[in-house]
Structures are given as C-alpha cells and as structure tokens.
Amino acid sequence: MKFFIDTADVSEIKELSSSGFLDGVTTNPSLIKKSGRNINEVIAEICDIVPGPVSAEVTATTYEEMLKEAEVLKEIAKNVTIKVPLTWDGLKACRTLRNDDVLVNVTLCFSASQALLAAKAGATFISPFVGRLDDIGLNGMDLISDICEMYSNYPNLNTEVLVASIRNPNHVIDAAKIGADVVTLPPNVLKQLISHPLTDNGLKAFLDDWKMTGQSIA
Ligand code: G3P
C-alpha cells in the first residue's frame, strides 16, 4: 500500500519525507488556502521534496478551462498529477489528459458508479472520500470495498484506488485489509499510526533496566 500525505504544508512534508514513508502528496484548494502560499510555488517546492505523484487540483469547472489550468500545472514538474473533480467536464478532461500520458487523480468520489466512470475515463487515481461519507452517517469503507471489488473484475483496468478524507488510523487499517492501492493521510494520522502506550511503557522499562546493568553496547 502506498502512503501519500494530504497537505500543502511544506515543513510537514519535509519532516515526514525524511522518514522514507512518503510515496506521494495530495493537495486541494482548501489545503492550498490553509498553507497561505501561491499554488505554483508550493507545488514546485513539494515536487522537489517528494519524487512520487503530487496532486494539484484544477479550480475551473469547464473542460476547456480545466485543460488550460492543467497546462500550467503540469509544467511545474514531471511528477505533478492533475486533480479534476468528478463531473462530466472533469471526466472529459481526464480522458484528454490521459491520452497525453498526464497523470490524473479524479477527486470528490462518493459512489461506486462515479468510480466506474472515472476508470472508464482512464484515471490514474480515483479518490473516494471516506471521512465525509462517515460524517453524514454512511459507511465510507463500504464504498472502498465496492470499488475494489468492481475494479478487480477487470484486470486491464489500471485505475488505483486512493482512499481520501481519512480521519483516523482505523481508516488506514480497514483500507489495507480491503486492498486499496493508496491512502492519503493527514500528517496527524500518519503520526498516530506508530503510537501505542505499551510500546512507550515497554521501551521505558527496557531502558531503565539497561541503565542498571552499567553496560554500553558501542
Ligand atoms: O484531499 C482530499 C481529502 O483527503 C479531503 O479530506 O478531511 O477535507 O474530508 P477532508
């Protein structure tokens, strides 16, 4: 399973990329706003830090305008992945960009039928939002199961399931159990993945005992 990070905060990305766990980055207009940075500058910096796919989202709503924005974004770096919304214009833009071998992430997916259309449009990634489905009382992970099951019936289909809108470590575990290709993690959830009080307590006890032996290894 690939780990992407869902942020436009360059310092967080630098810190977490040094761990060697980051396979890519996703951003969206809200995350760019939160960063307070210019989109072209921040995407360029992120692409310098992380060699994997870096999603930059178009903000136009028509096919022609989306392609114009994609032209600008894809010039930033070769690992830029154009993120388009799950609309007819977005899917049409996806098909055109994929015909030119541009990586495309189709975002704002909330149903299996939408995911099927994105795959038919040749999307590199489909981004179903699990947390936002949970927020309205539905089960986001059921959608991941449905999409993975559906895609697995068609081995020629190369669209990767990128689980987005992740809220907690259980979302990551559940997505991995289902076999989703990618999770995009908010930085706090990535950090939570390692936490366990028994690890902290166990390490403390080992180190306290070790100190009492008076030995040193190196
Ligand atoms: O980047 C898309 C997605 O991960 C957004 O998550 O927390 O705003 O629902 P959230």
PDB file of C-alpha atoms and ligand atoms in Angstrom:
ATOM      1  CA  MET A   1       0.000   0.000   0.000  1.00  0.00           C
ATOM      2  CA  LYS A   2       1.291   3.442  -0.941  1.00  0.00           C
ATOM      3  CA  PHE A   3       1.249   6.279   1.598  1.00  0.00           C
ATOM      4  CA  PHE A   4       0.528   9.773   0.293  1.00  0.00           C
ATOM      5  CA  ILE A   5       0.294  12.786   2.558  1.00  0.00           C
ATOM      6  CA  ASP A   6      -2.707  15.092   2.336  1.00  0.00           C
ATOM      7  CA  THR A   7      -1.269  18.555   2.976  1.00  0.00           C
ATOM      8  CA  ALA A   8       0.296  21.594   1.311  1.00  0.00           C
ATOM      9  CA  ASP A   9       2.415  22.358   4.388  1.00  0.00           C
ATOM     10  CA  VAL A  10       5.983  22.142   3.088  1.00  0.00           C
ATOM     11  CA  SER A  11       7.599  21.897   6.523  1.00  0.00           C
ATOM     12  CA  GLU A  12       5.379  18.934   7.476  1.00  0.00           C
ATOM     13  CA  ILE A  13       6.179  17.280   4.129  1.00  0.00           C
ATOM     14  CA  LYS A  14       9.931  17.805   4.665  1.00  0.00           C
ATOM     15  CA  GLU A  15       9.759  16.329   8.157  1.00  0.00           C
ATOM     16  CA  LEU A  16       7.716  13.287   7.126  1.00  0.00           C
ATOM     17  CA  SER A  17       9.555  12.619   3.857  1.00  0.00           C
ATOM     18  CA  SER A  18      12.778  12.113   5.804  1.00  0.00           C
ATOM     19  CA  SER A  19      11.118   9.043   7.358  1.00  0.00           C
ATOM     20  CA  GLY A  20      11.147   7.407   3.908  1.00  0.00           C
ATOM     21  CA  PHE A  21       7.444   6.557   4.151  1.00  0.00           C
ATOM     22  CA  LEU A  22       6.060   9.078   1.676  1.00  0.00           C
ATOM     23  CA  ASP A  23       5.146   7.807  -1.786  1.00  0.00           C
ATOM     24  CA  GLY A  24       3.302  10.936  -2.893  1.00  0.00           C
ATOM     25  CA  VAL A  25       1.350  14.038  -1.874  1.00  0.00           C
ATOM     26  CA  THR A  26      -2.213  15.231  -2.418  1.00  0.00           C
ATOM     27  CA  THR A  27      -3.386  18.819  -2.176  1.00  0.00           C
ATOM     28  CA  ASN A  28      -6.693  20.540  -2.830  1.00  0.00           C
ATOM     29  CA  PRO A  29      -7.827  24.184  -2.978  1.00  0.00           C
ATOM     30  CA  SER A  30      -8.682  24.181   0.745  1.00  0.00           C
ATOM     31  CA  LEU A  31      -5.217  22.872   1.676  1.00  0.00           C
ATOM     32  CA  ILE A  32      -3.574  25.498  -0.577  1.00  0.00           C
ATOM     33  CA  LYS A  33      -5.662  28.169   1.198  1.00  0.00           C
ATOM     34  CA  LYS A  34      -4.569  26.784   4.580  1.00  0.00           C
ATOM     35  CA  SER A  35      -0.905  26.984   3.508  1.00  0.00           C
ATOM     36  CA  GLY A  36      -1.280  30.674   2.641  1.00  0.00           C
ATOM     37  CA  ARG A  37       1.041  30.079  -0.335  1.00  0.00           C
ATOM     38  CA  ASN A  38       0.847  30.567  -4.103  1.00  0.00           C
ATOM     39  CA  ILE A  39      -0.202  27.256  -5.692  1.00  0.00           C
ATOM     40  CA  ASN A  40       2.518  27.188  -8.365  1.00  0.00           C
ATOM     41  CA  GLU A  41       5.275  27.935  -5.856  1.00  0.00           C
ATOM     42  CA  VAL A  42       4.101  25.479  -3.231  1.00  0.00           C
ATOM     43  CA  ILE A  43       3.551  22.640  -5.729  1.00  0.00           C
ATOM     44  CA  ALA A  44       7.040  23.240  -7.174  1.00  0.00           C
ATOM     45  CA  GLU A  45       8.593  23.010  -3.692  1.00  0.00           C
ATOM     46  CA  ILE A  46       6.642  19.857  -2.848  1.00  0.00           C
ATOM     47  CA  CYS A  47       7.693  18.217  -6.134  1.00  0.00           C
ATOM     48  CA  ASP A  48      11.334  18.934  -5.244  1.00  0.00           C
ATOM     49  CA  ILE A  49      10.934  17.144  -1.917  1.00  0.00           C
ATOM     50  CA  VAL A  50       8.827  14.138  -2.944  1.00  0.00           C
ATOM     51  CA  PRO A  51       9.628  12.319  -6.205  1.00  0.00           C
ATOM     52  CA  GLY A  52       6.276  10.465  -6.308  1.00  0.00           C
ATOM     53  CA  PRO A  53       2.965  11.810  -7.662  1.00  0.00           C
ATOM     54  CA  VAL A  54       1.959  15.238  -6.317  1.00  0.00           C
ATOM     55  CA  SER A  55      -1.700  16.093  -6.913  1.00  0.00           C
ATOM     56  CA  ALA A  56      -2.531  19.691  -7.819  1.00  0.00           C
ATOM     57  CA  GLU A  57      -6.219  20.419  -8.338  1.00  0.00           C
ATOM     58  CA  VAL A  58      -7.767  22.487 -11.114  1.00  0.00           C
ATOM     59  CA  THR A  59     -10.304  25.055  -9.986  1.00  0.00           C
ATOM     60  CA  ALA A  60     -12.039  25.632 -13.321  1.00  0.00           C
ATOM     61  CA  THR A  61     -15.383  23.934 -13.906  1.00  0.00           C
ATOM     62  CA  THR A  62     -15.448  23.703 -17.708  1.00  0.00           C
ATOM     63  CA  TYR A  63     -13.488  21.238 -19.839  1.00  0.00           C
ATOM     64  CA  GLU A  64     -11.644  23.937 -21.803  1.00  0.00           C
ATOM     65  CA  GLU A  65     -10.673  25.930 -18.710  1.00  0.00           C
ATOM     66  CA  MET A  66      -9.606  22.783 -16.853  1.00  0.00           C
ATOM     67  CA  LEU A  67      -7.245  21.921 -19.689  1.00  0.00           C
ATOM     68  CA  LYS A  68      -5.810  25.453 -19.654  1.00  0.00           C
ATOM     69  CA  GLU A  69      -5.111  25.173 -15.931  1.00  0.00           C
ATOM     70  CA  ALA A  70      -3.704  21.661 -16.372  1.00  0.00           C
ATOM     71  CA  GLU A  71      -1.252  23.039 -18.977  1.00  0.00           C
ATOM     72  CA  VAL A  72       0.136  25.431 -16.358  1.00  0.00           C
ATOM     73  CA  LEU A  73       0.210  22.909 -13.512  1.00  0.00           C
ATOM     74  CA  LYS A  74       1.850  20.094 -15.469  1.00  0.00           C
ATOM     75  CA  GLU A  75       4.717  22.381 -16.489  1.00  0.00           C
ATOM     76  CA  ILE A  76       5.709  22.773 -12.827  1.00  0.00           C
ATOM     77  CA  ALA A  77       7.324  19.330 -12.575  1.00  0.00           C
ATOM     78  CA  LYS A  78       7.074  15.929 -14.189  1.00  0.00           C
ATOM     79  CA  ASN A  79       5.547  14.340 -11.082  1.00  0.00           C
ATOM     80  CA  VAL A  80       2.580  16.743 -10.977  1.00  0.00           C
ATOM     81  CA  THR A  81      -0.695  14.811 -11.072  1.00  0.00           C
ATOM     82  CA  ILE A  82      -3.663  16.821 -12.279  1.00  0.00           C
ATOM     83  CA  LYS A  83      -6.612  16.536  -9.927  1.00  0.00           C
ATOM     84  CA  VAL A  84     -10.027  17.026 -11.528  1.00  0.00           C
ATOM     85  CA  PRO A  85     -13.478  16.917  -9.931  1.00  0.00           C
ATOM     86  CA  LEU A  86     -15.902  14.099 -10.632  1.00  0.00           C
ATOM     87  CA  THR A  87     -18.088  15.982 -13.115  1.00  0.00           C
ATOM     88  CA  TRP A  88     -18.729  15.332 -16.815  1.00  0.00           C
ATOM     89  CA  ASP A  89     -16.267  18.097 -17.689  1.00  0.00           C
ATOM     90  CA  GLY A  90     -13.743  16.684 -15.211  1.00  0.00           C
ATOM     91  CA  LEU A  91     -14.033  13.193 -16.722  1.00  0.00           C
ATOM     92  CA  LYS A  92     -13.705  14.572 -20.234  1.00  0.00           C
ATOM     93  CA  ALA A  93     -10.580  16.486 -19.169  1.00  0.00           C
ATOM     94  CA  CYS A  94      -9.308  13.285 -17.541  1.00  0.00           C
ATOM     95  CA  ARG A  95      -9.611  11.356 -20.806  1.00  0.00           C
ATOM     96  CA  THR A  96      -7.855  14.100 -22.806  1.00  0.00           C
ATOM     97  CA  LEU A  97      -5.010  14.398 -20.284  1.00  0.00           C
ATOM     98  CA  ARG A  98      -4.576  10.621 -20.061  1.00  0.00           C
ATOM     99  CA  ASN A  99      -4.347  10.434 -23.866  1.00  0.00           C
ATOM    100  CA  ASP A 100      -1.314  12.727 -23.473  1.00  0.00           C
ATOM    101  CA  ASP A 101       0.098  10.472 -20.703  1.00  0.00           C
ATOM    102  CA  VAL A 102      -0.513  13.052 -17.961  1.00  0.00           C
ATOM    103  CA  LEU A 103      -1.208  11.554 -14.519  1.00  0.00           C
ATOM    104  CA  VAL A 104      -4.778  12.305 -13.356  1.00  0.00           C
ATOM    105  CA  ASN A 105      -6.443  11.999  -9.970  1.00  0.00           C
ATOM    106  CA  VAL A 106     -10.257  12.154 -10.112  1.00  0.00           C
ATOM    107  CA  THR A 107     -11.480  13.590  -6.827  1.00  0.00           C
ATOM    108  CA  LEU A 108     -14.714  14.058  -4.875  1.00  0.00           C
ATOM    109  CA  CYS A 109     -15.881  10.489  -5.467  1.00  0.00           C
ATOM    110  CA  PHE A 110     -18.802   9.429  -3.291  1.00  0.00           C
ATOM    111  CA  SER A 111     -20.310   6.480  -5.189  1.00  0.00           C
ATOM    112  CA  ALA A 112     -19.291   3.277  -6.964  1.00  0.00           C
ATOM    113  CA  SER A 113     -20.921   4.434 -10.195  1.00  0.00           C
ATOM    114  CA  GLN A 114     -18.755   7.568 -10.154  1.00  0.00           C
ATOM    115  CA  ALA A 115     -15.677   5.386  -9.625  1.00  0.00           C
ATOM    116  CA  LEU A 116     -16.658   3.247 -12.609  1.00  0.00           C
ATOM    117  CA  LEU A 117     -16.906   6.328 -14.835  1.00  0.00           C
ATOM    118  CA  ALA A 118     -13.507   7.592 -13.643  1.00  0.00           C
ATOM    119  CA  ALA A 119     -11.941   4.240 -14.516  1.00  0.00           C
ATOM    120  CA  LYS A 120     -13.530   4.354 -17.962  1.00  0.00           C
ATOM    121  CA  ALA A 121     -12.064   7.844 -18.379  1.00  0.00           C
ATOM    122  CA  GLY A 122      -8.640   6.289 -17.734  1.00  0.00           C
ATOM    123  CA  ALA A 123      -8.000   7.958 -14.363  1.00  0.00           C
ATOM    124  CA  THR A 124      -4.632   7.151 -12.795  1.00  0.00           C
ATOM    125  CA  PHE A 125      -6.214   7.511  -9.352  1.00  0.00           C
ATOM    126  CA  ILE A 126      -9.793   7.629  -8.077  1.00  0.00           C
ATOM    127  CA  SER A 127     -10.228   9.439  -4.754  1.00  0.00           C
ATOM    128  CA  PRO A 128     -13.247   8.266  -2.725  1.00  0.00           C
ATOM    129  CA  PHE A 129     -13.752  10.417   0.410  1.00  0.00           C
ATOM    130  CA  VAL A 130     -14.397   8.024   3.304  1.00  0.00           C
ATOM    131  CA  GLY A 131     -14.483  10.524   6.183  1.00  0.00           C
ATOM    132  CA  ARG A 132     -17.045  12.778   4.547  1.00  0.00           C
ATOM    133  CA  LEU A 133     -19.339   9.762   3.971  1.00  0.00           C
ATOM    134  CA  ASP A 134     -18.924   8.725   7.614  1.00  0.00           C
ATOM    135  CA  ASP A 135     -19.712  12.339   8.601  1.00  0.00           C
ATOM    136  CA  ILE A 136     -23.201  12.044   7.078  1.00  0.00           C
ATOM    137  CA  GLY A 137     -23.916   8.682   8.742  1.00  0.00           C
ATOM    138  CA  LEU A 138     -22.899   6.434   5.840  1.00  0.00           C
ATOM    139  CA  ASN A 139     -20.040   3.905   5.836  1.00  0.00           C
ATOM    140  CA  GLY A 140     -17.158   5.246   3.758  1.00  0.00           C
ATOM    141  CA  MET A 141     -15.263   1.967   3.895  1.00  0.00           C
ATOM    142  CA  ASP A 142     -18.183   0.122   2.223  1.00  0.00           C
ATOM    143  CA  LEU A 143     -17.552   2.321  -0.802  1.00  0.00           C
ATOM    144  CA  ILE A 144     -13.858   1.312  -0.833  1.00  0.00           C
ATOM    145  CA  SER A 145     -14.877  -2.384  -0.756  1.00  0.00           C
ATOM    146  CA  ASP A 146     -17.349  -1.860  -3.595  1.00  0.00           C
ATOM    147  CA  ILE A 147     -14.835  -0.020  -5.792  1.00  0.00           C
ATOM    148  CA  CYS A 148     -12.009  -2.516  -5.149  1.00  0.00           C
ATOM    149  CA  GLU A 149     -14.337  -5.459  -5.852  1.00  0.00           C
ATOM    150  CA  MET A 150     -15.652  -3.832  -9.013  1.00  0.00           C
ATOM    151  CA  TYR A 151     -12.208  -2.897 -10.361  1.00  0.00           C
ATOM    152  CA  SER A 152     -10.808  -6.366  -9.603  1.00  0.00           C
ATOM    153  CA  ASN A 153     -13.282  -7.865 -12.099  1.00  0.00           C
ATOM    154  CA  TYR A 154     -11.423  -6.061 -14.900  1.00  0.00           C
ATOM    155  CA  PRO A 155      -7.681  -6.833 -14.778  1.00  0.00           C
ATOM    156  CA  ASN A 156      -6.962  -4.448 -17.691  1.00  0.00           C
ATOM    157  CA  LEU A 157      -8.226  -1.547 -15.641  1.00  0.00           C
ATOM    158  CA  ASN A 158      -5.280   0.343 -14.143  1.00  0.00           C
ATOM    159  CA  THR A 159      -7.002   2.983 -12.016  1.00  0.00           C
ATOM    160  CA  GLU A 160      -5.612   2.956  -8.464  1.00  0.00           C
ATOM    161  CA  VAL A 161      -7.974   3.368  -5.510  1.00  0.00           C
ATOM    162  CA  LEU A 162      -6.672   6.309  -3.445  1.00  0.00           C
ATOM    163  CA  VAL A 163      -8.542   6.443  -0.150  1.00  0.00           C
ATOM    164  CA  ALA A 164      -9.033  10.111   0.798  1.00  0.00           C
ATOM    165  CA  SER A 165     -10.666  12.072   3.607  1.00  0.00           C
ATOM    166  CA  ILE A 166      -9.056   9.790   6.170  1.00  0.00           C
ATOM    167  CA  ARG A 167      -9.785  10.710   9.774  1.00  0.00           C
ATOM    168  CA  ASN A 168      -8.035   8.074  11.890  1.00  0.00           C
ATOM    169  CA  PRO A 169      -5.692   5.033  11.873  1.00  0.00           C
ATOM    170  CA  ASN A 170      -8.663   2.612  11.652  1.00  0.00           C
ATOM    171  CA  HIS A 171      -9.476   4.010   8.216  1.00  0.00           C
ATOM    172  CA  VAL A 172      -5.921   3.111   7.148  1.00  0.00           C
ATOM    173  CA  ILE A 173      -6.102  -0.427   8.554  1.00  0.00           C
ATOM    174  CA  ASP A 174      -9.531  -1.047   7.030  1.00  0.00           C
ATOM    175  CA  ALA A 175      -8.362   0.254   3.640  1.00  0.00           C
ATOM    176  CA  ALA A 176      -5.305  -2.024   3.798  1.00  0.00           C
ATOM    177  CA  LYS A 177      -7.472  -5.043   4.719  1.00  0.00           C
ATOM    178  CA  ILE A 178      -9.640  -4.362   1.685  1.00  0.00           C
ATOM    179  CA  GLY A 179      -6.549  -3.975  -0.503  1.00  0.00           C
ATOM    180  CA  ALA A 180      -6.852  -0.327  -1.558  1.00  0.00           C
ATOM    181  CA  ASP A 181      -3.801   0.838  -3.510  1.00  0.00           C
ATOM    182  CA  VAL A 182      -3.134   4.154  -1.776  1.00  0.00           C
ATOM    183  CA  VAL A 183      -4.134   6.081   1.341  1.00  0.00           C
ATOM    184  CA  THR A 184      -3.641   9.822   1.573  1.00  0.00           C
ATOM    185  CA  LEU A 185      -3.057  10.708   5.184  1.00  0.00           C
ATOM    186  CA  PRO A 186      -3.361  13.978   7.046  1.00  0.00           C
ATOM    187  CA  PRO A 187       0.006  14.455   8.859  1.00  0.00           C
ATOM    188  CA  ASN A 188      -1.556  13.876  12.299  1.00  0.00           C
ATOM    189  CA  VAL A 189      -2.970  10.483  11.243  1.00  0.00           C
ATOM    190  CA  LEU A 190       0.388   9.409   9.785  1.00  0.00           C
ATOM    191  CA  LYS A 191       1.995  10.250  13.145  1.00  0.00           C
ATOM    192  CA  GLN A 192      -0.762   8.387  15.038  1.00  0.00           C
ATOM    193  CA  LEU A 193      -0.022   5.167  13.123  1.00  0.00           C
ATOM    194  CA  ILE A 194       3.040   4.472  15.261  1.00  0.00           C
ATOM    195  CA  SER A 195       1.559   5.324  18.656  1.00  0.00           C
ATOM    196  CA  HIS A 196       0.929   2.639  21.231  1.00  0.00           C
ATOM    197  CA  PRO A 197       1.205   3.166  25.007  1.00  0.00           C
ATOM    198  CA  LEU A 198       2.552  -0.372  25.512  1.00  0.00           C
ATOM    199  CA  THR A 199       5.433   0.432  23.142  1.00  0.00           C
ATOM    200  CA  ASP A 200       6.248   3.593  25.142  1.00  0.00           C
ATOM    201  CA  ASN A 201       5.973   1.819  28.510  1.00  0.00           C
ATOM    202  CA  GLY A 202       7.891  -1.218  27.294  1.00  0.00           C
ATOM    203  CA  LEU A 203      10.755   0.879  25.944  1.00  0.00           C
ATOM    204  CA  LYS A 204      10.958   2.876  29.157  1.00  0.00           C
ATOM    205  CA  ALA A 205      11.182  -0.327  31.233  1.00  0.00           C
ATOM    206  CA  PHE A 206      13.893  -1.790  28.966  1.00  0.00           C
ATOM    207  CA  LEU A 207      15.953   1.399  29.144  1.00  0.00           C
ATOM    208  CA  ASP A 208      15.585   1.690  32.928  1.00  0.00           C
ATOM    209  CA  ASP A 209      16.762  -1.925  33.377  1.00  0.00           C
ATOM    210  CA  TRP A 210      19.590  -1.428  30.898  1.00  0.00           C
ATOM    211  CA  LYS A 211      20.849   1.605  32.804  1.00  0.00           C
ATOM    212  CA  MET A 212      21.068  -0.527  35.949  1.00  0.00           C
ATOM    213  CA  THR A 213      23.387  -3.032  34.234  1.00  0.00           C
ATOM    214  CA  GLY A 214      26.016  -0.299  33.801  1.00  0.00           C
ATOM    215  CA  GLN A 215      26.831  -1.704  30.328  1.00  0.00           C
ATOM    216  CA  SER A 216      27.175   0.072  26.982  1.00  0.00           C
ATOM    217  CA  ILE A 217      26.997  -1.568  23.537  1.00  0.00           C
ATOM    218  CA  ALA A 218      29.057   0.870  21.465  1.00  0.00           C
TER     219      ALA A 218
HETATM  220  O1  G3P B   1      -7.711  15.839  -0.314  1.00  0.00           O
HETATM  221  C1  G3P B   1      -8.998  15.334  -0.296  1.00  0.00           C
HETATM  222  C2  G3P B   1      -9.469  14.803   1.037  1.00  0.00           C
HETATM  223  O2  G3P B   1      -8.493  13.996   1.619  1.00  0.00           O
HETATM  224  C3  G3P B   1     -10.057  15.836   1.950  1.00  0.00           C
HETATM  225  O3  G3P B   1     -10.265  15.359   3.241  1.00  0.00           O
HETATM  226  O4  G3P B   1     -10.703  15.804   5.620  1.00  0.00           O
HETATM  227  O5  G3P B   1     -11.270  17.560   3.910  1.00  0.00           O
HETATM  228  O6  G3P B   1     -12.623  15.474   4.091  1.00  0.00           O
HETATM  229  P1  G3P B   1     -11.273  16.086   4.265  1.00  0.00           P
END
